[in-house]
mmCIF file of C-alpha atoms in Angstrom:
data_model
loop_
_atom_site.group_PDB
_atom_site.id
_atom_site.type_symbol
_atom_site.label_atom_id
_atom_site.label_comp_id
_atom_site.label_asym_id
_atom_site.label_seq_id
_atom_site.Cartn_x
_atom_site.Cartn_y
_atom_site.Cartn_z
ATOM 1 C CA UNK A 1 125.083 89.435 111.323
ATOM 2 C CA UNK A 2 124.642 86.283 109.228
ATOM 3 C CA UNK A 3 128.266 85.380 109.869
ATOM 4 C CA UNK A 4 127.814 85.685 113.645
ATOM 5 C CA UNK A 5 124.698 83.508 113.519
ATOM 6 C CA UNK A 6 126.522 80.969 111.378
ATOM 7 C CA UNK A 7 129.440 80.796 113.803
ATOM 8 C CA UNK A 8 127.070 80.380 116.760
ATOM 9 C CA UNK A 9 125.248 77.617 114.902
ATOM 10 C CA UNK A 10 128.493 75.833 114.028
ATOM 11 C CA UNK A 11 129.659 75.985 117.641
ATOM 12 C CA UNK A 12 126.334 74.666 118.947
ATOM 13 C CA UNK A 13 126.228 71.841 116.422
ATOM 14 C CA UNK A 14 129.851 70.874 117.002
ATOM 15 C CA UNK A 15 129.078 70.458 120.699
ATOM 16 C CA UNK A 16 125.946 68.475 119.873
ATOM 17 C CA UNK A 17 127.846 66.193 117.482
ATOM 18 C CA UNK A 18 130.452 65.532 120.153
ATOM 19 C CA UNK A 19 127.753 64.379 122.570
ATOM 20 C CA UNK A 20 126.129 62.214 119.903
ATOM 21 C CA UNK A 21 129.437 60.662 118.897
ATOM 22 C CA UNK A 22 130.164 59.642 122.485
ATOM 23 C CA UNK A 23 126.894 57.752 122.563
ATOM 24 C CA UNK A 24 125.076 56.046 125.450
ATOM 25 C CA UNK A 25 126.535 53.480 127.848
ATOM 26 C CA UNK A 26 126.838 49.945 126.543
ATOM 27 C CA UNK A 27 124.647 48.416 129.237
ATOM 28 C CA UNK A 28 121.004 47.840 128.394
ATOM 29 C CA UNK A 29 118.805 50.563 129.799
ATOM 30 C CA UNK A 30 116.106 49.746 132.336
ATOM 31 C CA UNK A 31 112.491 50.087 131.322
ATOM 32 C CA UNK A 32 111.922 53.866 131.166
ATOM 33 C CA UNK A 33 108.169 53.578 131.723
ATOM 34 C CA UNK A 34 105.472 51.054 132.601
ATOM 35 C CA UNK A 35 104.645 48.519 129.923
ATOM 36 C CA UNK A 36 101.332 48.437 128.101
ATOM 37 C CA UNK A 37 100.234 52.018 128.801
ATOM 38 C CA UNK A 38 97.205 53.434 126.982
ATOM 39 C CA UNK A 39 99.361 55.957 125.114
ATOM 40 C CA UNK A 40 102.984 55.175 124.267
ATOM 41 C CA UNK A 41 105.533 57.474 122.644
ATOM 42 C CA UNK A 42 108.215 55.678 120.615
ATOM 43 C CA UNK A 43 111.176 57.027 118.727
ATOM 44 C CA UNK A 44 114.263 59.184 118.818
ATOM 45 C CA UNK A 45 115.465 62.518 120.150
ATOM 46 C CA UNK A 46 112.979 64.550 118.100
ATOM 47 C CA UNK A 47 110.314 63.365 120.551
ATOM 48 C CA UNK A 48 112.514 62.503 123.560
ATOM 49 C CA UNK A 49 114.271 65.806 124.237
ATOM 50 C CA UNK A 50 112.721 69.088 125.290
ATOM 51 C CA UNK A 51 113.906 72.522 126.346
ATOM 52 C CA UNK A 52 117.589 73.323 126.710
ATOM 53 C CA UNK A 53 117.147 73.838 130.451
ATOM 54 C CA UNK A 54 115.968 70.222 130.830
ATOM 55 C CA UNK A 55 118.827 68.686 128.809
ATOM 56 C CA UNK A 56 120.174 65.708 130.705
ATOM 57 C CA UNK A 57 122.773 62.999 130.434
ATOM 58 C CA UNK A 58 120.303 60.446 131.766
ATOM 59 C CA UNK A 59 119.523 57.396 129.664
ATOM 60 C CA UNK A 60 117.508 58.373 126.591
ATOM 61 C CA UNK A 61 117.611 62.119 127.352
ATOM 62 C CA UNK A 62 113.883 62.150 128.083
ATOM 63 C CA UNK A 63 112.660 65.611 129.067
ATOM 64 C CA UNK A 64 109.587 66.581 131.098
ATOM 65 C CA UNK A 65 108.456 68.891 128.279
ATOM 66 C CA UNK A 66 109.077 66.592 125.330
ATOM 67 C CA UNK A 67 106.536 65.853 122.612
ATOM 68 C CA UNK A 68 105.110 62.715 124.206
ATOM 69 C CA UNK A 69 104.484 64.426 127.526
ATOM 70 C CA UNK A 70 102.872 67.405 125.825
ATOM 71 C CA UNK A 71 100.566 64.975 124.011
ATOM 72 C CA UNK A 72 99.722 63.207 127.270
ATOM 73 C CA UNK A 73 98.766 66.558 128.815
ATOM 74 C CA UNK A 74 96.257 67.066 125.994
ATOM 75 C CA UNK A 75 94.531 63.719 126.620
ATOM 76 C CA UNK A 76 94.034 63.687 130.399
ATOM 77 C CA UNK A 77 92.971 60.462 132.007
ATOM 78 C CA UNK A 78 94.941 58.355 129.526
ATOM 79 C CA UNK A 79 97.884 56.453 131.015
ATOM 80 C CA UNK A 80 101.210 57.382 129.404
ATOM 81 C CA UNK A 81 104.442 55.495 128.745
ATOM 82 C CA UNK A 82 107.467 57.368 127.363
ATOM 83 C CA UNK A 83 109.749 54.913 125.554
ATOM 84 C CA UNK A 84 111.371 57.374 123.155
ATOM 85 C CA UNK A 85 115.147 57.537 123.352
ATOM 86 C CA UNK A 86 117.709 60.002 122.065
ATOM 87 C CA UNK A 87 119.822 58.431 119.339
ATOM 88 C CA UNK A 88 117.377 55.621 118.571
ATOM 89 C CA UNK A 89 117.079 54.147 115.099
ATOM 90 C CA UNK A 90 114.658 51.629 113.603
ATOM 91 C CA UNK A 91 116.546 48.680 115.109
ATOM 92 C CA UNK A 92 115.972 50.073 118.594
ATOM 93 C CA UNK A 93 112.240 49.578 118.201
ATOM 94 C CA UNK A 94 112.578 45.832 117.772
ATOM 95 C CA UNK A 95 115.906 44.504 119.051
ATOM 96 C CA UNK A 96 117.671 44.351 122.394
ATOM 97 C CA UNK A 97 120.027 47.342 122.468
ATOM 98 C CA UNK A 98 120.918 50.042 124.954
ATOM 99 C CA UNK A 99 117.885 51.908 123.588
ATOM 100 C CA UNK A 100 115.446 49.072 123.026
ATOM 101 C CA UNK A 101 113.436 47.185 122.134
ATOM 102 C CA UNK A 102 110.987 50.016 122.521
ATOM 103 C CA UNK A 103 108.079 47.810 121.470
ATOM 104 C CA UNK A 104 108.219 46.177 124.903
ATOM 105 C CA UNK A 105 106.381 49.289 126.075
ATOM 106 C CA UNK A 106 103.328 48.256 124.051
ATOM 107 C CA UNK A 107 100.538 45.827 124.823
ATOM 108 C CA UNK A 108 96.994 44.777 123.924
ATOM 109 C CA UNK A 109 95.568 47.590 126.068
ATOM 110 C CA UNK A 110 97.602 50.259 124.283
ATOM 111 C CA UNK A 111 95.141 52.563 122.496
ATOM 112 C CA UNK A 112 97.451 55.225 121.068
ATOM 113 C CA UNK A 113 101.014 55.122 119.713
ATOM 114 C CA UNK A 114 103.138 57.873 118.172
ATOM 115 C CA UNK A 115 106.429 57.145 116.395
ATOM 116 C CA UNK A 116 109.347 59.310 115.261
ATOM 117 C CA UNK A 117 112.094 57.139 113.780
ATOM 118 C CA UNK A 118 114.400 56.806 110.778
ATOM 119 C CA UNK A 119 116.650 59.872 110.828
ATOM 120 C CA UNK A 120 119.382 58.145 112.833
ATOM 121 C CA UNK A 121 119.602 55.034 110.678
ATOM 122 C CA UNK A 122 123.139 54.712 109.330
ATOM 123 C CA UNK A 123 123.826 58.117 110.945
ATOM 124 C CA UNK A 124 121.870 59.816 108.161
ATOM 125 C CA UNK A 125 121.119 63.081 109.985
ATOM 126 C CA UNK A 126 124.486 63.168 111.747
ATOM 127 C CA UNK A 127 126.463 62.874 108.515
ATOM 128 C CA UNK A 128 124.148 65.253 106.672
ATOM 129 C CA UNK A 129 124.665 67.904 109.343
ATOM 130 C CA UNK A 130 128.399 67.319 109.598
ATOM 131 C CA UNK A 131 129.124 67.336 105.873
ATOM 132 C CA UNK A 132 126.454 69.489 104.241
ATOM 133 C CA UNK A 133 125.276 72.055 106.800
ATOM 134 C CA UNK A 134 128.274 72.849 109.011
ATOM 135 C CA UNK A 135 131.078 71.502 106.832
ATOM 136 C CA UNK A 136 132.278 71.923 103.286
ATOM 137 C CA UNK A 137 132.611 68.202 102.658
ATOM 138 C CA UNK A 138 129.278 67.635 100.918
ATOM 139 C CA UNK A 139 131.087 65.893 98.071
ATOM 140 C CA UNK A 140 129.458 63.822 95.323
ATOM 141 C CA UNK A 141 130.432 60.696 97.258
ATOM 142 C CA UNK A 142 128.828 62.015 100.455
ATOM 143 C CA UNK A 143 125.684 62.919 98.541
ATOM 144 C CA UNK A 144 125.502 59.487 96.948
ATOM 145 C CA UNK A 145 125.851 57.846 100.363
ATOM 146 C CA UNK A 146 123.041 59.977 101.803
ATOM 147 C CA UNK A 147 120.793 59.084 98.885
ATOM 148 C CA UNK A 148 121.554 55.381 99.287
ATOM 149 C CA UNK A 149 120.765 55.519 103.000
ATOM 150 C CA UNK A 150 117.361 57.055 102.307
ATOM 151 C CA UNK A 151 116.681 54.455 99.629
ATOM 152 C CA UNK A 152 117.449 51.626 102.070
ATOM 153 C CA UNK A 153 115.208 52.974 104.809
ATOM 154 C CA UNK A 154 111.869 51.695 103.504
ATOM 155 C CA UNK A 155 112.468 48.051 104.398
ATOM 156 C CA UNK A 156 113.733 48.994 107.858
ATOM 157 C CA UNK A 157 110.626 51.062 108.505
ATOM 158 C CA UNK A 158 108.410 48.223 107.262
ATOM 159 C CA UNK A 159 109.978 45.834 109.779
ATOM 160 C CA UNK A 160 109.764 48.313 112.643
ATOM 161 C CA UNK A 161 106.152 49.257 111.935
ATOM 162 C CA UNK A 162 105.131 45.602 111.608
ATOM 163 C CA UNK A 163 106.592 44.936 115.055
ATOM 164 C CA UNK A 164 104.648 47.873 116.491
ATOM 165 C CA UNK A 165 101.409 46.591 114.994
ATOM 166 C CA UNK A 166 102.043 43.104 116.369
ATOM 167 C CA UNK A 167 102.798 44.421 119.860
ATOM 168 C CA UNK A 168 99.852 46.852 119.907
ATOM 169 C CA UNK A 169 97.175 45.197 117.760
ATOM 170 C CA UNK A 170 94.381 47.488 118.942
ATOM 171 C CA UNK A 171 96.174 50.829 118.836
ATOM 172 C CA UNK A 172 95.667 53.891 116.682
ATOM 173 C CA UNK A 173 99.228 54.504 115.459
ATOM 174 C CA UNK A 174 100.470 57.815 114.074
ATOM 175 C CA UNK A 175 103.927 58.417 112.638
ATOM 176 C CA UNK A 176 105.860 61.646 112.339
ATOM 177 C CA UNK A 177 108.083 63.025 109.670
ATOM 178 C CA UNK A 178 110.846 65.343 110.801
ATOM 179 C CA UNK A 179 110.270 69.072 111.137
ATOM 180 C CA UNK A 180 112.164 70.738 108.309
ATOM 181 C CA UNK A 181 115.655 71.912 109.216
ATOM 182 C CA UNK A 182 116.625 73.902 106.108
ATOM 183 C CA UNK A 183 114.330 76.024 103.921
ATOM 184 C CA UNK A 184 113.554 75.331 100.286
ATOM 185 C CA UNK A 185 115.299 78.572 99.383
ATOM 186 C CA UNK A 186 118.186 79.537 101.694
ATOM 187 C CA UNK A 187 118.520 83.054 100.250
ATOM 188 C CA UNK A 188 119.149 85.481 103.095
ATOM 189 C CA UNK A 189 119.738 82.650 105.585
ATOM 190 C CA UNK A 190 123.060 82.078 107.308
ATOM 191 C CA UNK A 191 123.147 78.633 105.658
ATOM 192 C CA UNK A 192 123.697 80.279 102.286
ATOM 193 C CA UNK A 193 126.921 81.792 103.576
ATOM 194 C CA UNK A 194 128.074 78.983 105.872
ATOM 195 C CA UNK A 195 127.148 75.815 103.990
ATOM 196 C CA UNK A 196 126.491 77.202 100.542
ATOM 197 C CA UNK A 197 123.233 77.323 98.639
ATOM 198 C CA UNK A 198 123.651 74.007 96.831
ATOM 199 C CA UNK A 199 124.529 72.110 100.004
ATOM 200 C CA UNK A 200 121.585 73.567 101.922
ATOM 201 C CA UNK A 201 119.194 72.748 99.085
ATOM 202 C CA UNK A 202 120.589 69.203 98.900
ATOM 203 C CA UNK A 203 120.104 68.694 102.651
ATOM 204 C CA UNK A 204 116.524 69.918 102.362
ATOM 205 C CA UNK A 205 115.894 67.502 99.497
ATOM 206 C CA UNK A 206 117.221 64.533 101.453
ATOM 207 C CA UNK A 207 114.968 65.390 104.389
ATOM 208 C CA UNK A 208 111.954 65.659 102.097
ATOM 209 C CA UNK A 209 112.779 62.215 100.692
ATOM 210 C CA UNK A 210 113.156 60.861 104.229
ATOM 211 C CA UNK A 211 109.688 62.102 105.140
ATOM 212 C CA UNK A 212 108.256 60.596 101.959
ATOM 213 C CA UNK A 213 109.786 57.223 102.834
ATOM 214 C CA UNK A 214 108.167 57.436 106.267
ATOM 215 C CA UNK A 215 104.803 58.345 104.729
ATOM 216 C CA UNK A 216 104.923 55.458 102.263
ATOM 217 C CA UNK A 217 105.881 52.930 104.926
ATOM 218 C CA UNK A 218 103.071 54.207 107.154
ATOM 219 C CA UNK A 219 100.576 53.809 104.319
ATOM 220 C CA UNK A 220 101.717 50.242 103.655
ATOM 221 C CA UNK A 221 100.885 49.158 107.206
ATOM 222 C CA UNK A 222 97.819 51.358 107.712
ATOM 223 C CA UNK A 223 99.336 53.908 110.097
ATOM 224 C CA UNK A 224 98.581 57.633 109.892
ATOM 225 C CA UNK A 225 101.337 59.986 108.719
ATOM 226 C CA UNK A 226 100.789 63.422 110.227
ATOM 227 C CA UNK A 227 103.251 65.946 108.849
ATOM 228 C CA UNK A 228 104.701 64.937 105.509
ATOM 229 C CA UNK A 229 103.822 68.418 104.268
ATOM 230 C CA UNK A 230 104.608 71.366 106.530
ATOM 231 C CA UNK A 231 103.974 75.107 106.290
ATOM 232 C CA UNK A 232 106.913 77.306 105.292
ATOM 233 C CA UNK A 233 108.750 79.726 107.534
ATOM 234 C CA UNK A 234 109.506 77.469 110.502
ATOM 235 C CA UNK A 235 112.958 76.037 109.700
ATOM 236 C CA UNK A 236 116.183 77.061 111.443
ATOM 237 C CA UNK A 237 116.183 80.070 109.103
ATOM 238 C CA UNK A 238 112.790 81.291 110.318
ATOM 239 C CA UNK A 239 112.279 84.496 112.258
ATOM 240 C CA UNK A 240 112.634 84.609 116.034
ATOM 241 C CA UNK A 241 109.529 83.078 117.565
ATOM 242 C CA UNK A 242 108.640 81.306 114.302
ATOM 243 C CA UNK A 243 111.234 78.532 114.273
ATOM 244 C CA UNK A 244 110.041 74.983 114.927
ATOM 245 C CA UNK A 245 113.627 73.712 114.803
ATOM 246 C CA UNK A 246 116.147 75.364 117.116
ATOM 247 C CA UNK A 247 119.227 77.054 115.721
ATOM 248 C CA UNK A 248 121.357 77.400 118.863
ATOM 249 C CA UNK A 249 118.666 76.655 121.447
ATOM 250 C CA UNK A 250 119.013 80.015 123.191
ATOM 251 C CA UNK A 251 117.762 82.495 120.600
ATOM 252 C CA UNK A 252 114.446 84.263 121.348
ATOM 253 C CA UNK A 253 111.524 81.851 121.306
ATOM 254 C CA UNK A 254 113.609 78.698 120.773
ATOM 255 C CA UNK A 255 113.838 76.883 124.132
ATOM 256 C CA UNK A 256 115.097 73.673 122.550
ATOM 257 C CA UNK A 257 118.171 71.595 121.813
ATOM 258 C CA UNK A 258 120.063 72.728 118.658
ATOM 259 C CA UNK A 259 118.617 71.178 115.474
ATOM 260 C CA UNK A 260 115.718 69.724 117.486
ATOM 261 C CA UNK A 261 112.178 71.013 118.005
ATOM 262 C CA UNK A 262 111.735 74.341 119.746
ATOM 263 C CA UNK A 263 108.950 74.711 122.281
ATOM 264 C CA UNK A 264 106.694 75.951 119.468
ATOM 265 C CA UNK A 265 107.733 72.978 117.335
ATOM 266 C CA UNK A 266 107.003 70.544 120.134
ATOM 267 C CA UNK A 267 103.630 72.149 120.815
ATOM 268 C CA UNK A 268 102.733 72.059 117.118
ATOM 269 C CA UNK A 269 103.668 68.386 116.898
ATOM 270 C CA UNK A 270 101.860 67.470 120.108
ATOM 271 C CA UNK A 271 98.670 69.135 118.886
ATOM 272 C CA UNK A 272 98.851 67.223 115.588
ATOM 273 C CA UNK A 273 99.175 63.942 117.471
ATOM 274 C CA UNK A 274 96.489 64.610 120.079
ATOM 275 C CA UNK A 275 94.038 65.876 117.471
ATOM 276 C CA UNK A 276 94.615 62.743 115.370
ATOM 277 C CA UNK A 277 93.959 60.518 118.383
ATOM 278 C CA UNK A 278 90.773 62.359 119.257
ATOM 279 C CA UNK A 279 89.484 62.113 115.695
ATOM 280 C CA UNK A 280 89.902 58.347 115.879
#
């Protein structure tokens, strides 16, 4: 059974990596939403995409049931601007690219901002998945590169967060870590057989360090980090209906893009954000 799950996961991720490697068109994207909305969602595919049935090749892969839109539904009467974009990294918040600058969606009347960014910088997640979770190429050199990428991220986050604060001086800003992909202990999970215990544990450790970097950068600028620590049992290795990160996207209770938040994961994240906004 574990072998079948592992093969299904590898096939789903290989298809996902192919899409990611193709990338978006070179032309700058048009504004995806009005500028200066009261609530603005910024970031990458973890908050841009939604259910598998709404997957689209449109610019930024924004879905009608993504995290930002679920947050907006929880705070009715607040104008919403969705500027999150699949594949975005920290540079896309501040510079003119095919995915940015996302900060142009902010303004002095913006009251609430949520941010999910950092995992795509230097293809950190992409290479981690390719080499350490679906491949057998998680070599010492690959591990050292992943560690160096995480170590370099702090300055990039500082610059991106400073630009957000400048563009939205009056906003309550919350930042997100990434929902955990691999468990602390992969025993009994398909990852133990497919990737190997040591590789799965290494990937988990890198993601924990990534979330810590995000938390520290948020603290330096006065933003609120929401989910540095997360309850166990909701990784790709969780039981059906309990996963917050999709395995293949079509298993019971997932309803999400592979290795991205399931519907339950998106709802959990949206509630964290909306509750933080309402607390002030």
